Tab-separated table of N, CA and C in Angstrom:
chain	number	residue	atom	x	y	z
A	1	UNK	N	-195.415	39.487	63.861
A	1	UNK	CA	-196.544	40.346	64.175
A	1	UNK	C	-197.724	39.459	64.563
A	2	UNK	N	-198.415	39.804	65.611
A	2	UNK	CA	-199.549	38.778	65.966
A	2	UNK	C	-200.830	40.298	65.834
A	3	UNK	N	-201.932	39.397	65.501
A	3	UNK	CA	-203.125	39.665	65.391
A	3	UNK	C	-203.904	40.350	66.240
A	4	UNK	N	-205.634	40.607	66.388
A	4	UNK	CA	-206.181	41.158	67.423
A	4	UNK	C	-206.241	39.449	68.508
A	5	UNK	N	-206.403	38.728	67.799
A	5	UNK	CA	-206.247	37.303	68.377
A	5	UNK	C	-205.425	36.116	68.743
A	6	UNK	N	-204.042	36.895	68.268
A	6	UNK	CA	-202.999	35.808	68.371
A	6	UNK	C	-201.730	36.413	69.355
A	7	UNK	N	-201.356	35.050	69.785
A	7	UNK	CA	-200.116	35.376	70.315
A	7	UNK	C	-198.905	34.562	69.981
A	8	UNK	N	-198.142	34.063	70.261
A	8	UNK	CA	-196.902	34.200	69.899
A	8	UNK	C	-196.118	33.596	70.999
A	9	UNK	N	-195.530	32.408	71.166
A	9	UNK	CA	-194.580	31.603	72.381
A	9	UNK	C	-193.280	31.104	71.453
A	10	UNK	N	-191.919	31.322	71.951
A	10	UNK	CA	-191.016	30.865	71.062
A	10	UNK	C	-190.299	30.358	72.416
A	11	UNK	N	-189.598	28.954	72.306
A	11	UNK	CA	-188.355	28.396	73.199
A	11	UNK	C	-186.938	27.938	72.123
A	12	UNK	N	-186.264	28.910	72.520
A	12	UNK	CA	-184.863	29.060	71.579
A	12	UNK	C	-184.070	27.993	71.934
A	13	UNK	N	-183.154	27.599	70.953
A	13	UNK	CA	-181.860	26.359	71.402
A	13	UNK	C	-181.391	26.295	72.719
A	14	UNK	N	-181.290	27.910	73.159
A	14	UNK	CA	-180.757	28.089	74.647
A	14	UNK	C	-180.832	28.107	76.163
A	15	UNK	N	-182.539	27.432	75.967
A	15	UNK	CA	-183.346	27.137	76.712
A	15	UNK	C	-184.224	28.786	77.184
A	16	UNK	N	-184.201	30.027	76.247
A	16	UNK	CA	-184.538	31.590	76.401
A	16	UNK	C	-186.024	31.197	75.911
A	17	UNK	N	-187.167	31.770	76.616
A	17	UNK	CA	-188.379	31.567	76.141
A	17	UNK	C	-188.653	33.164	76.178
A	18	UNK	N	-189.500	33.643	74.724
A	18	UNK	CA	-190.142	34.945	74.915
A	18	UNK	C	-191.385	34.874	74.101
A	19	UNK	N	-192.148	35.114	74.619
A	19	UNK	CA	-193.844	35.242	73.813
A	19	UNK	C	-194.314	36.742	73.916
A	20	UNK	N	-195.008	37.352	73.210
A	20	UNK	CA	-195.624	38.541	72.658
A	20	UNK	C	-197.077	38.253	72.835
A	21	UNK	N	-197.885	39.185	73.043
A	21	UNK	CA	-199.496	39.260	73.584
A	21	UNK	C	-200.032	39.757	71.773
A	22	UNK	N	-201.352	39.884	72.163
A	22	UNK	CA	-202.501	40.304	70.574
A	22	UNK	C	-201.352	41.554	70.338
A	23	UNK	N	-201.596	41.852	68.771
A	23	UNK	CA	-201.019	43.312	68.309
A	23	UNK	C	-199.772	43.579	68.601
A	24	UNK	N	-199.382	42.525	68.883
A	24	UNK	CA	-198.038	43.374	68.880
A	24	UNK	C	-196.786	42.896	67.593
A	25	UNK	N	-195.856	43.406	68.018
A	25	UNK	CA	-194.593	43.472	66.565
A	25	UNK	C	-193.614	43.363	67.307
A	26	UNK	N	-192.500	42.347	66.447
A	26	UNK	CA	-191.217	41.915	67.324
A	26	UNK	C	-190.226	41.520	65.778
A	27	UNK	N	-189.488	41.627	66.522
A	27	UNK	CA	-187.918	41.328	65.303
A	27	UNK	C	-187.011	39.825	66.315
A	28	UNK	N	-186.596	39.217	65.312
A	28	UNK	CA	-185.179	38.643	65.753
A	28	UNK	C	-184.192	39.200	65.307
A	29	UNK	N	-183.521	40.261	65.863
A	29	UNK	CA	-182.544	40.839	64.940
A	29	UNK	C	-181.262	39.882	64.561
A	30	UNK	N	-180.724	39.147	65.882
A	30	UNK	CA	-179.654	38.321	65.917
A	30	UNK	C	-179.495	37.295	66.858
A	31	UNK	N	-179.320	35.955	66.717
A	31	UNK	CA	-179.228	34.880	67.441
A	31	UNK	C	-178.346	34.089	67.189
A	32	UNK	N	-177.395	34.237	67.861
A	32	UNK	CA	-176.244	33.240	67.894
A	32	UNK	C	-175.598	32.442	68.912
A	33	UNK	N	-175.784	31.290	68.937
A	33	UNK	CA	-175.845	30.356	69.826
A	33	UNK	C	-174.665	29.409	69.757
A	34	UNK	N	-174.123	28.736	70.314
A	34	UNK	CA	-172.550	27.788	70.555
A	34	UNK	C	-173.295	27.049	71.924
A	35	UNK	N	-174.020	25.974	71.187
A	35	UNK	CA	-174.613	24.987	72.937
A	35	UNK	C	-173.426	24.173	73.469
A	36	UNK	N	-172.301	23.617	72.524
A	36	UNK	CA	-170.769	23.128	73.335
A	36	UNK	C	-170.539	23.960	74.216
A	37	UNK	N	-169.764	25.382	74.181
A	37	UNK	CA	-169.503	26.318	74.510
A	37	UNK	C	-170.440	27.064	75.565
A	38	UNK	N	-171.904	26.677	75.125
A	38	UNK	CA	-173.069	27.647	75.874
A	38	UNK	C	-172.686	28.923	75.684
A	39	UNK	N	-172.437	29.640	75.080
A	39	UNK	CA	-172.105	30.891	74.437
A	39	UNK	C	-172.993	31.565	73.597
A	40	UNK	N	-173.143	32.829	72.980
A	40	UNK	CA	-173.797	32.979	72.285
A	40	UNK	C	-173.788	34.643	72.554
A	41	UNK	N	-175.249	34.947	71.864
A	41	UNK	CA	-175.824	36.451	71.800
A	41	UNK	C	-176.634	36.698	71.136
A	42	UNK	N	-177.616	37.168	71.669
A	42	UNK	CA	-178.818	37.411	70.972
A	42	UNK	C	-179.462	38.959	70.851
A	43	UNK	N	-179.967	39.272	69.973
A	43	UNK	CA	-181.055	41.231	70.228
A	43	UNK	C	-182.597	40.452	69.829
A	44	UNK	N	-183.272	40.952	70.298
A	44	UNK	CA	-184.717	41.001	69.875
A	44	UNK	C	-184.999	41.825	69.462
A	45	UNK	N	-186.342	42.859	68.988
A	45	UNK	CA	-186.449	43.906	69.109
A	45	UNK	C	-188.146	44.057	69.578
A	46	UNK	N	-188.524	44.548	70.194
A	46	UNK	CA	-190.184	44.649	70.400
A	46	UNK	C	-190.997	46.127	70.149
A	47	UNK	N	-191.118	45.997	68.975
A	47	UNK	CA	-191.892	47.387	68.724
A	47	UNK	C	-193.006	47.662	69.263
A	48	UNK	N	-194.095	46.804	69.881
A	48	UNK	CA	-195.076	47.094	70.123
A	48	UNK	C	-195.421	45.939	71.127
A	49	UNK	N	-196.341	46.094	72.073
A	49	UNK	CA	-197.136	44.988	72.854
A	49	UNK	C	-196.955	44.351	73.938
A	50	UNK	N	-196.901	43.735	74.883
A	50	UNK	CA	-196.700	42.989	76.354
A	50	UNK	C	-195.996	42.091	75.719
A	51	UNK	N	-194.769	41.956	76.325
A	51	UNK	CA	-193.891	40.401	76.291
A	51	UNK	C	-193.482	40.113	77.501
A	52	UNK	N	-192.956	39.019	77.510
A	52	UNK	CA	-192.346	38.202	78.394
A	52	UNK	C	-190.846	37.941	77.500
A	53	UNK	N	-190.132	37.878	78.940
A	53	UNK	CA	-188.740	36.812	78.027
A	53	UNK	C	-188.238	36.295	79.252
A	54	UNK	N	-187.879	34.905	79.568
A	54	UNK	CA	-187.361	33.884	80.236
A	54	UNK	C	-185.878	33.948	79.536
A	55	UNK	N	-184.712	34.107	80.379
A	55	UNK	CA	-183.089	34.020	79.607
A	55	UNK	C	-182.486	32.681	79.829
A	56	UNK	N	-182.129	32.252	79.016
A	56	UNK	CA	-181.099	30.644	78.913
A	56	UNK	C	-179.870	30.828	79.119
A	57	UNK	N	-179.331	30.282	78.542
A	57	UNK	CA	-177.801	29.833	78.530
A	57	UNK	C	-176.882	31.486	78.169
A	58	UNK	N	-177.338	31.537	76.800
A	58	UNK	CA	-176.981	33.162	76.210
A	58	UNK	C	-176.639	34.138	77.174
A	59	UNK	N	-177.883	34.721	78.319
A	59	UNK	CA	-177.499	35.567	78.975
A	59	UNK	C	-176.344	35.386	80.139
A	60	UNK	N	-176.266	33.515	80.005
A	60	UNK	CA	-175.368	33.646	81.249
A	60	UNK	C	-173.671	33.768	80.831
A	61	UNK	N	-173.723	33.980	79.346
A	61	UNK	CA	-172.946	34.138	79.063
A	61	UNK	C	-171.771	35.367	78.621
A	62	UNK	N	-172.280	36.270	79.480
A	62	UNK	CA	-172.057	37.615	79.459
A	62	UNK	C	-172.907	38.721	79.641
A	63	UNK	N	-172.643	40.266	80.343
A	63	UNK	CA	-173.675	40.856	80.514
A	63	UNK	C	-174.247	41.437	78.914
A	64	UNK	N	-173.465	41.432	78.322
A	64	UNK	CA	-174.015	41.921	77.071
A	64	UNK	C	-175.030	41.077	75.964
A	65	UNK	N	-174.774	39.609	76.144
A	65	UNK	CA	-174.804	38.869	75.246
A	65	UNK	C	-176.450	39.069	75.073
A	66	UNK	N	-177.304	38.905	75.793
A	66	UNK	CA	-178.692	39.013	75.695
A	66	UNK	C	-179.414	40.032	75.831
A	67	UNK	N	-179.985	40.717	74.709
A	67	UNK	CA	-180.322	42.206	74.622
A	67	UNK	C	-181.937	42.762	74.105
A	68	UNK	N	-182.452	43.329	74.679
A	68	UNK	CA	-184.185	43.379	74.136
A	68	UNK	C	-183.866	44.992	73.861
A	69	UNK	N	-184.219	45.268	72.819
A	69	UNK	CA	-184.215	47.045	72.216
A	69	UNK	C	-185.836	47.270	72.016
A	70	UNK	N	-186.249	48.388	72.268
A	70	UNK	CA	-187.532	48.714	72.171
A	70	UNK	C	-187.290	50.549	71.609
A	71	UNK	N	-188.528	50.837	71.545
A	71	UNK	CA	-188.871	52.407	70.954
A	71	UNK	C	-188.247	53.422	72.195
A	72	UNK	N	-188.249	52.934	73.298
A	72	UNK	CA	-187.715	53.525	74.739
A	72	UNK	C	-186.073	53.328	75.117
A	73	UNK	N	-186.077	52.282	75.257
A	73	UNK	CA	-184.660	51.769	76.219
A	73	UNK	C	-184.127	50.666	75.062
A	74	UNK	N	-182.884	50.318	76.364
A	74	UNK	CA	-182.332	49.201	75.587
A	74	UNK	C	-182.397	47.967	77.078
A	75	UNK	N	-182.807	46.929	76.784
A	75	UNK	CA	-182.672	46.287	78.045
A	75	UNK	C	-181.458	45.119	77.949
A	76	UNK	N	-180.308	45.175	78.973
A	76	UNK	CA	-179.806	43.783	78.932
A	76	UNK	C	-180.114	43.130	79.736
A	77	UNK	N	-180.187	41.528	79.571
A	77	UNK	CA	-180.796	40.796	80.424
A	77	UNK	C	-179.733	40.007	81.159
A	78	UNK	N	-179.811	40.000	82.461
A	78	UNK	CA	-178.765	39.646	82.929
A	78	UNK	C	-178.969	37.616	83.511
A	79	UNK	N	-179.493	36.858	83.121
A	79	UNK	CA	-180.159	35.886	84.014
A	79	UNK	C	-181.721	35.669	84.932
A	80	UNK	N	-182.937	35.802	84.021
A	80	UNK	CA	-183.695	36.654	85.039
A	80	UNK	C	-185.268	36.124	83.811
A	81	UNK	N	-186.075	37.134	84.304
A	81	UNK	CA	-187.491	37.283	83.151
A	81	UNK	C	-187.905	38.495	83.977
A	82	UNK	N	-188.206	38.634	82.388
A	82	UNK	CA	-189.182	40.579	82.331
A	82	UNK	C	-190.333	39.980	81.748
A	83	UNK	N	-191.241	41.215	81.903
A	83	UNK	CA	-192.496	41.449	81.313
A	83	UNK	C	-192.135	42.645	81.026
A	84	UNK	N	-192.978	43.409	79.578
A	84	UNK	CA	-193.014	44.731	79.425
A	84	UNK	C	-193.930	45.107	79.029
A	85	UNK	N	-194.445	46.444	78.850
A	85	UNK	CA	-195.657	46.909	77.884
A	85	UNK	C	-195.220	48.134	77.360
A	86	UNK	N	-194.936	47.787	75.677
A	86	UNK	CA	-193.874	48.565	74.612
A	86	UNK	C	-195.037	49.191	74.137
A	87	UNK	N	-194.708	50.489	73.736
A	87	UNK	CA	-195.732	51.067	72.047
A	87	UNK	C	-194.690	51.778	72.083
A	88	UNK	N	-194.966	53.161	71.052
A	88	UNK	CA	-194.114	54.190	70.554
A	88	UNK	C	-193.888	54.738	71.418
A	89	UNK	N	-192.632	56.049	71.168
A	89	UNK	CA	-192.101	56.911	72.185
A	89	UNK	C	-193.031	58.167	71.900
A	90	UNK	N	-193.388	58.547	72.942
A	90	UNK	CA	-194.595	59.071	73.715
A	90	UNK	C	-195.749	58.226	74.312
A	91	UNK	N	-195.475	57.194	74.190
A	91	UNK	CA	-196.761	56.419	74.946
A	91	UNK	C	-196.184	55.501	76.499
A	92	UNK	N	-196.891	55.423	77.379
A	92	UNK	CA	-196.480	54.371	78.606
A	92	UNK	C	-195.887	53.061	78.152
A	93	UNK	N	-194.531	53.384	78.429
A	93	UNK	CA	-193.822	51.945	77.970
A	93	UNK	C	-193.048	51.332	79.895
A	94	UNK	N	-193.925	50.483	80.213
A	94	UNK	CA	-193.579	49.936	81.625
A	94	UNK	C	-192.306	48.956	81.535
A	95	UNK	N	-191.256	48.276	82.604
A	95	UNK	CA	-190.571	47.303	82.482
A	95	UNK	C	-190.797	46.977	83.198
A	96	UNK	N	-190.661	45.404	83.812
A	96	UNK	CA	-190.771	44.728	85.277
A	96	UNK	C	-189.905	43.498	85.090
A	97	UNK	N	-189.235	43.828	86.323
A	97	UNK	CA	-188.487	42.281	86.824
A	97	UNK	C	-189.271	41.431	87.359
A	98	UNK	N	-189.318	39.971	86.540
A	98	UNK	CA	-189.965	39.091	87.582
A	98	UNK	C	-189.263	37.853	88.279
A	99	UNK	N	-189.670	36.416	88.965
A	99	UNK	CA	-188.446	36.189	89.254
A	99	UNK	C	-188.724	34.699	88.541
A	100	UNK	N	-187.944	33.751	87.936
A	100	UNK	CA	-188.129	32.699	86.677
A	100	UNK	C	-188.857	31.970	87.515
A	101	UNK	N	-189.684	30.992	86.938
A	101	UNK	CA	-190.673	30.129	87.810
A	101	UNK	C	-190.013	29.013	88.492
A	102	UNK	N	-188.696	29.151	88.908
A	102	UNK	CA	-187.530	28.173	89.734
A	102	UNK	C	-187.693	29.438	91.179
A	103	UNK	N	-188.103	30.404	90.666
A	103	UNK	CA	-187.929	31.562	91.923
A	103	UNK	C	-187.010	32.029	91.861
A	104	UNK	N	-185.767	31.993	90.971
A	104	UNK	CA	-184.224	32.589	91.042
A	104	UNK	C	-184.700	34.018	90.280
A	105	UNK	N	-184.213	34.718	90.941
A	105	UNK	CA	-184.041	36.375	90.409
A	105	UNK	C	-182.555	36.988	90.163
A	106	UNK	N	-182.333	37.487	88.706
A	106	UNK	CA	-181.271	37.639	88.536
A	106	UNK	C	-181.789	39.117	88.096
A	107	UNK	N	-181.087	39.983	87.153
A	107	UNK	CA	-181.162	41.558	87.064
A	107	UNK	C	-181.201	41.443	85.962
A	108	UNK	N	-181.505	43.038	85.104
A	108	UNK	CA	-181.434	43.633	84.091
A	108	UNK	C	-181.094	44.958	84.368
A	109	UNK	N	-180.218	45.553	83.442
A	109	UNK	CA	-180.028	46.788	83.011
A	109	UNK	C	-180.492	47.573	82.107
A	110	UNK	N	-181.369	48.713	82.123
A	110	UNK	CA	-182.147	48.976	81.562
A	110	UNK	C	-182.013	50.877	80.933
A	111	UNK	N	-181.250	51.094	79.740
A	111	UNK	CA	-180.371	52.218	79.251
A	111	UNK	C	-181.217	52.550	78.186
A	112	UNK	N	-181.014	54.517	78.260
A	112	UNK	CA	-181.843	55.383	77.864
A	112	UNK	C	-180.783	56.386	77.907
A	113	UNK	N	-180.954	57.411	77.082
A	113	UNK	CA	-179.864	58.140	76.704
A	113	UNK	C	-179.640	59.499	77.701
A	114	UNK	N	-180.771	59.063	78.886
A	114	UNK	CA	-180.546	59.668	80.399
A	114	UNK	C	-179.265	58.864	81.029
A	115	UNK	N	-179.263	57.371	80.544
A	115	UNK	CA	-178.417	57.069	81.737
A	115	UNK	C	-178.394	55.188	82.104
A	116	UNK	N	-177.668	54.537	82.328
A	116	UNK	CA	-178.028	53.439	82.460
A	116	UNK	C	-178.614	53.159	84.282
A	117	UNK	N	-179.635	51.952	84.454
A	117	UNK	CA	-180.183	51.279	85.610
A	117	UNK	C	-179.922	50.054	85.997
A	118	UNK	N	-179.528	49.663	86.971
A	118	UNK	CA	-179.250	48.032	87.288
A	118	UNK	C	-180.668	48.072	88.259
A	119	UNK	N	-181.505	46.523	87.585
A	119	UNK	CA	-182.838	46.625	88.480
A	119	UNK	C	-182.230	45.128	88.883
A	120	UNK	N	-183.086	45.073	89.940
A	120	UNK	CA	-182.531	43.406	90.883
A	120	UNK	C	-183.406	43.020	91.979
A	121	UNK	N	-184.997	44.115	91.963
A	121	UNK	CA	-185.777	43.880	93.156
A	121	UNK	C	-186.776	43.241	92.211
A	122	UNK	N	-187.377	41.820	92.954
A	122	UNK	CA	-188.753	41.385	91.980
A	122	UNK	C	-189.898	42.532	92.199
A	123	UNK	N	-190.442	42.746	90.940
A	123	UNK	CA	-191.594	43.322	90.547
A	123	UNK	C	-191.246	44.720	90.363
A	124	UNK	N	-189.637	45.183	90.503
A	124	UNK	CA	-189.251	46.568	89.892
A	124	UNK	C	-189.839	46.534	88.772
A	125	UNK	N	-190.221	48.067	88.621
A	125	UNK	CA	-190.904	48.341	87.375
A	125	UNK	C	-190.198	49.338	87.089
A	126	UNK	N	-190.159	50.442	85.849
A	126	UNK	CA	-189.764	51.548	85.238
A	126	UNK	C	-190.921	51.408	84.108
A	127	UNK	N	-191.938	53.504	83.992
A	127	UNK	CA	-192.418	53.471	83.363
A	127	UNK	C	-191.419	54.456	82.610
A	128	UNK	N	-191.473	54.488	81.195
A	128	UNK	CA	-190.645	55.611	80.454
A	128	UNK	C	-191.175	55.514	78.812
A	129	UNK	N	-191.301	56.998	78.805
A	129	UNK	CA	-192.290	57.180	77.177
A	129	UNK	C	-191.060	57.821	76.730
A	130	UNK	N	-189.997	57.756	76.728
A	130	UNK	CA	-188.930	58.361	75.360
A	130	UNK	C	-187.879	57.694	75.385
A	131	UNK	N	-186.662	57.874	74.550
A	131	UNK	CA	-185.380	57.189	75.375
A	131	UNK	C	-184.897	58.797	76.032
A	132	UNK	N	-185.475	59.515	76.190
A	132	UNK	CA	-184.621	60.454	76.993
A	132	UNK	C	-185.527	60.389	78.226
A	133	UNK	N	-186.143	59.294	79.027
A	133	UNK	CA	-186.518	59.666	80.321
A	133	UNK	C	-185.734	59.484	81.211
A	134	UNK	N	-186.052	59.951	81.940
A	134	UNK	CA	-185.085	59.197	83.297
A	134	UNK	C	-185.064	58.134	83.936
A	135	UNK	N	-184.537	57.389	84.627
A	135	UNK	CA	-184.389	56.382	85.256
A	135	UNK	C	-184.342	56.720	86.245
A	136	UNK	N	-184.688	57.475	86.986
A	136	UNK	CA	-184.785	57.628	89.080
A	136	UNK	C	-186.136	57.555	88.916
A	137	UNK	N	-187.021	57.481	88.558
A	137	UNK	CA	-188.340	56.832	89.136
A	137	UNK	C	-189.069	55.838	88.849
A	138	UNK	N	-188.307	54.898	89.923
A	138	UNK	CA	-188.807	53.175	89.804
A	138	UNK	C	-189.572	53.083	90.908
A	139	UNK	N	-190.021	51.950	90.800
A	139	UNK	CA	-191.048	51.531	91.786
A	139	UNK	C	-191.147	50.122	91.819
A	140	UNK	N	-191.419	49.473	93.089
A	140	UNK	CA	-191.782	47.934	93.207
A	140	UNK	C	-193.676	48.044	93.233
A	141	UNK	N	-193.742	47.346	91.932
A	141	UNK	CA	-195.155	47.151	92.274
A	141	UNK	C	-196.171	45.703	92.914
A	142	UNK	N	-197.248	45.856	93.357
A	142	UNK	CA	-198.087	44.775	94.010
A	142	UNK	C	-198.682	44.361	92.174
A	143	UNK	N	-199.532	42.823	93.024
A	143	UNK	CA	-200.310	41.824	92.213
A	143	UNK	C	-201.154	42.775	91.635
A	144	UNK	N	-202.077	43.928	92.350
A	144	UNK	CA	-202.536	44.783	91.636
A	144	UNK	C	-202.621	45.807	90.736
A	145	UNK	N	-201.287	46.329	90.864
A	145	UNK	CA	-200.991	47.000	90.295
A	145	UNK	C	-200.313	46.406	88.685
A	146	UNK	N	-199.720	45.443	89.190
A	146	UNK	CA	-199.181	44.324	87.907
A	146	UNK	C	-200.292	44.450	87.023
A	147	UNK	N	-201.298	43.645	87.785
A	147	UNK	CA	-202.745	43.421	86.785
A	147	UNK	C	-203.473	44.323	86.178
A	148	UNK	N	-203.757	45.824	86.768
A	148	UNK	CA	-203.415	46.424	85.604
A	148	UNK	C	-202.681	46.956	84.916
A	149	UNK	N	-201.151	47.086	84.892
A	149	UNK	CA	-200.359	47.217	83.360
A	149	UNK	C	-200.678	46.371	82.359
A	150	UNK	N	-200.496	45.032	82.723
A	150	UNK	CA	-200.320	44.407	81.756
A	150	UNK	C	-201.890	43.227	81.773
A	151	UNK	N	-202.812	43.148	82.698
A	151	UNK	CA	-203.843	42.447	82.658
A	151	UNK	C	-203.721	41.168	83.496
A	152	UNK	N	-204.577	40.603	83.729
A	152	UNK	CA	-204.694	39.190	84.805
A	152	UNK	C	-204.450	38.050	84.033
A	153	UNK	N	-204.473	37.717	82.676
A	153	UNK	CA	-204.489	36.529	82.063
A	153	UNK	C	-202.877	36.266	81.517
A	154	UNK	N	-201.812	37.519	81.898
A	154	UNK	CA	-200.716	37.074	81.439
A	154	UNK	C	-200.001	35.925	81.978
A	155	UNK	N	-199.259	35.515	81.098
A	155	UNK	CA	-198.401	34.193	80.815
A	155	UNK	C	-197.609	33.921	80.466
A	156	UNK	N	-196.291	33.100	80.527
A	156	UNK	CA	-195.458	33.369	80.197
A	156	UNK	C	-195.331	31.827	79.257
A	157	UNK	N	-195.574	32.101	77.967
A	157	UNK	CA	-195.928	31.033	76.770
A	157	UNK	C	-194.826	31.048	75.900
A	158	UNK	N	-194.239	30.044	75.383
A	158	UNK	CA	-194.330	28.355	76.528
A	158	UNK	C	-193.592	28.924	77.619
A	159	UNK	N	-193.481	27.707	78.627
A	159	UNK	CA	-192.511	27.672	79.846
A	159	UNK	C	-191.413	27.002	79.071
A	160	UNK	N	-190.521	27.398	80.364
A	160	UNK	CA	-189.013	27.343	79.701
A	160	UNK	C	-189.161	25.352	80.027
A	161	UNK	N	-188.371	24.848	79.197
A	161	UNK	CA	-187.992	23.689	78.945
A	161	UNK	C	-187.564	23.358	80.063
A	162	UNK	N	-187.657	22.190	80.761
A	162	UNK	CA	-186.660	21.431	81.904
A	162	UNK	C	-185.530	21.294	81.682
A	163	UNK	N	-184.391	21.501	82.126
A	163	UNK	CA	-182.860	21.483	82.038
A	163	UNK	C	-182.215	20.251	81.526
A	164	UNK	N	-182.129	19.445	81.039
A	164	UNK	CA	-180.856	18.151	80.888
A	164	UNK	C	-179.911	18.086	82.072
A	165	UNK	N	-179.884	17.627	82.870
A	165	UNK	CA	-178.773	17.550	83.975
A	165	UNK	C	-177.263	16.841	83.511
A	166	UNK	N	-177.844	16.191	82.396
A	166	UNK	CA	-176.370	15.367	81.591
A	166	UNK	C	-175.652	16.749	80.933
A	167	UNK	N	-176.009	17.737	80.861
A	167	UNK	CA	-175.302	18.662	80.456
A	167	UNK	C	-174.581	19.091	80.787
């Protein structure tokens, strides 16, 4: 849980970075990692607040393996980074694809008890206040529109680690 003043940057074994903005609430539900193997699986959970998540090794290790659950949806991450802005169900809960700061854009699937979504365009968004909304109304949004969901000072804290090429 972070503060009216704090935030929150984590870089996992798997090279997965996710940070949380002021006020908000997050879980590690499960993290399991095999760096021989590069294998693994992870859930988060984000009850509340703007995050980011950068995916490592984990997600490339299956579509399931890397999973963000919120009050709305369930997101899997397929190779890629989101931003979101979570609260409770009834309130504007946004998703957005962005594309990792290498520029590679990979997808997420993003399931609600309407229906599952494969997103794969940078800056797709989905707004949805229940898990029973729908998923047919997405949208690609601009720099402006970004800035206000989630504000101009976002960041994605820390950046993901440089790769080991001996790996």
């Amino acid at each position: 849980e972070t503060g009216a003043d704090g935030k929150v940057g984590i870089v996992f074994l798997d090279g997965s970075t996710f940070s949380i903005s002021t006020n908000g609430i997050f879980t590690i539900d499960e993290l399991i990692f095999n760096p021989t193997l590069g294998t693994g699986s992870s859930v988060l959970h984000v009850t509340i607040g703007i995050f980011t998540y950068a995916s490592g090794e984990i997600a490339k290790s299956g579509d399931e393996s890397s999973t963000i659950t919120t009050p709305v949806a369930t997101i899997r991450i397929r190779g890629t980074t989101i931003i979101g802005k979570i609260g409770p169900e009834g309130s504007d809960n946004v998703i957005t694809l962005l594309r990792d700061e290498d520029g590679h854009l990979g997808e997420i699937a993003i399931i609600t008890s309407a229906g599952e979504r494969l997103v794969s365009a940078p800056m797709e968004s989905y707004s949805l206040t229940s898990r029973d909304s729908s998923l047919e109304d997405t949208r690609v949004i601009d720099q402006n529109e970004f800035n206000r969901i989630f504000g101009n000072d976002v960041q994605i804290i820390p950046s993901q680690p440089a790769q080991d090429s001996a790996q």
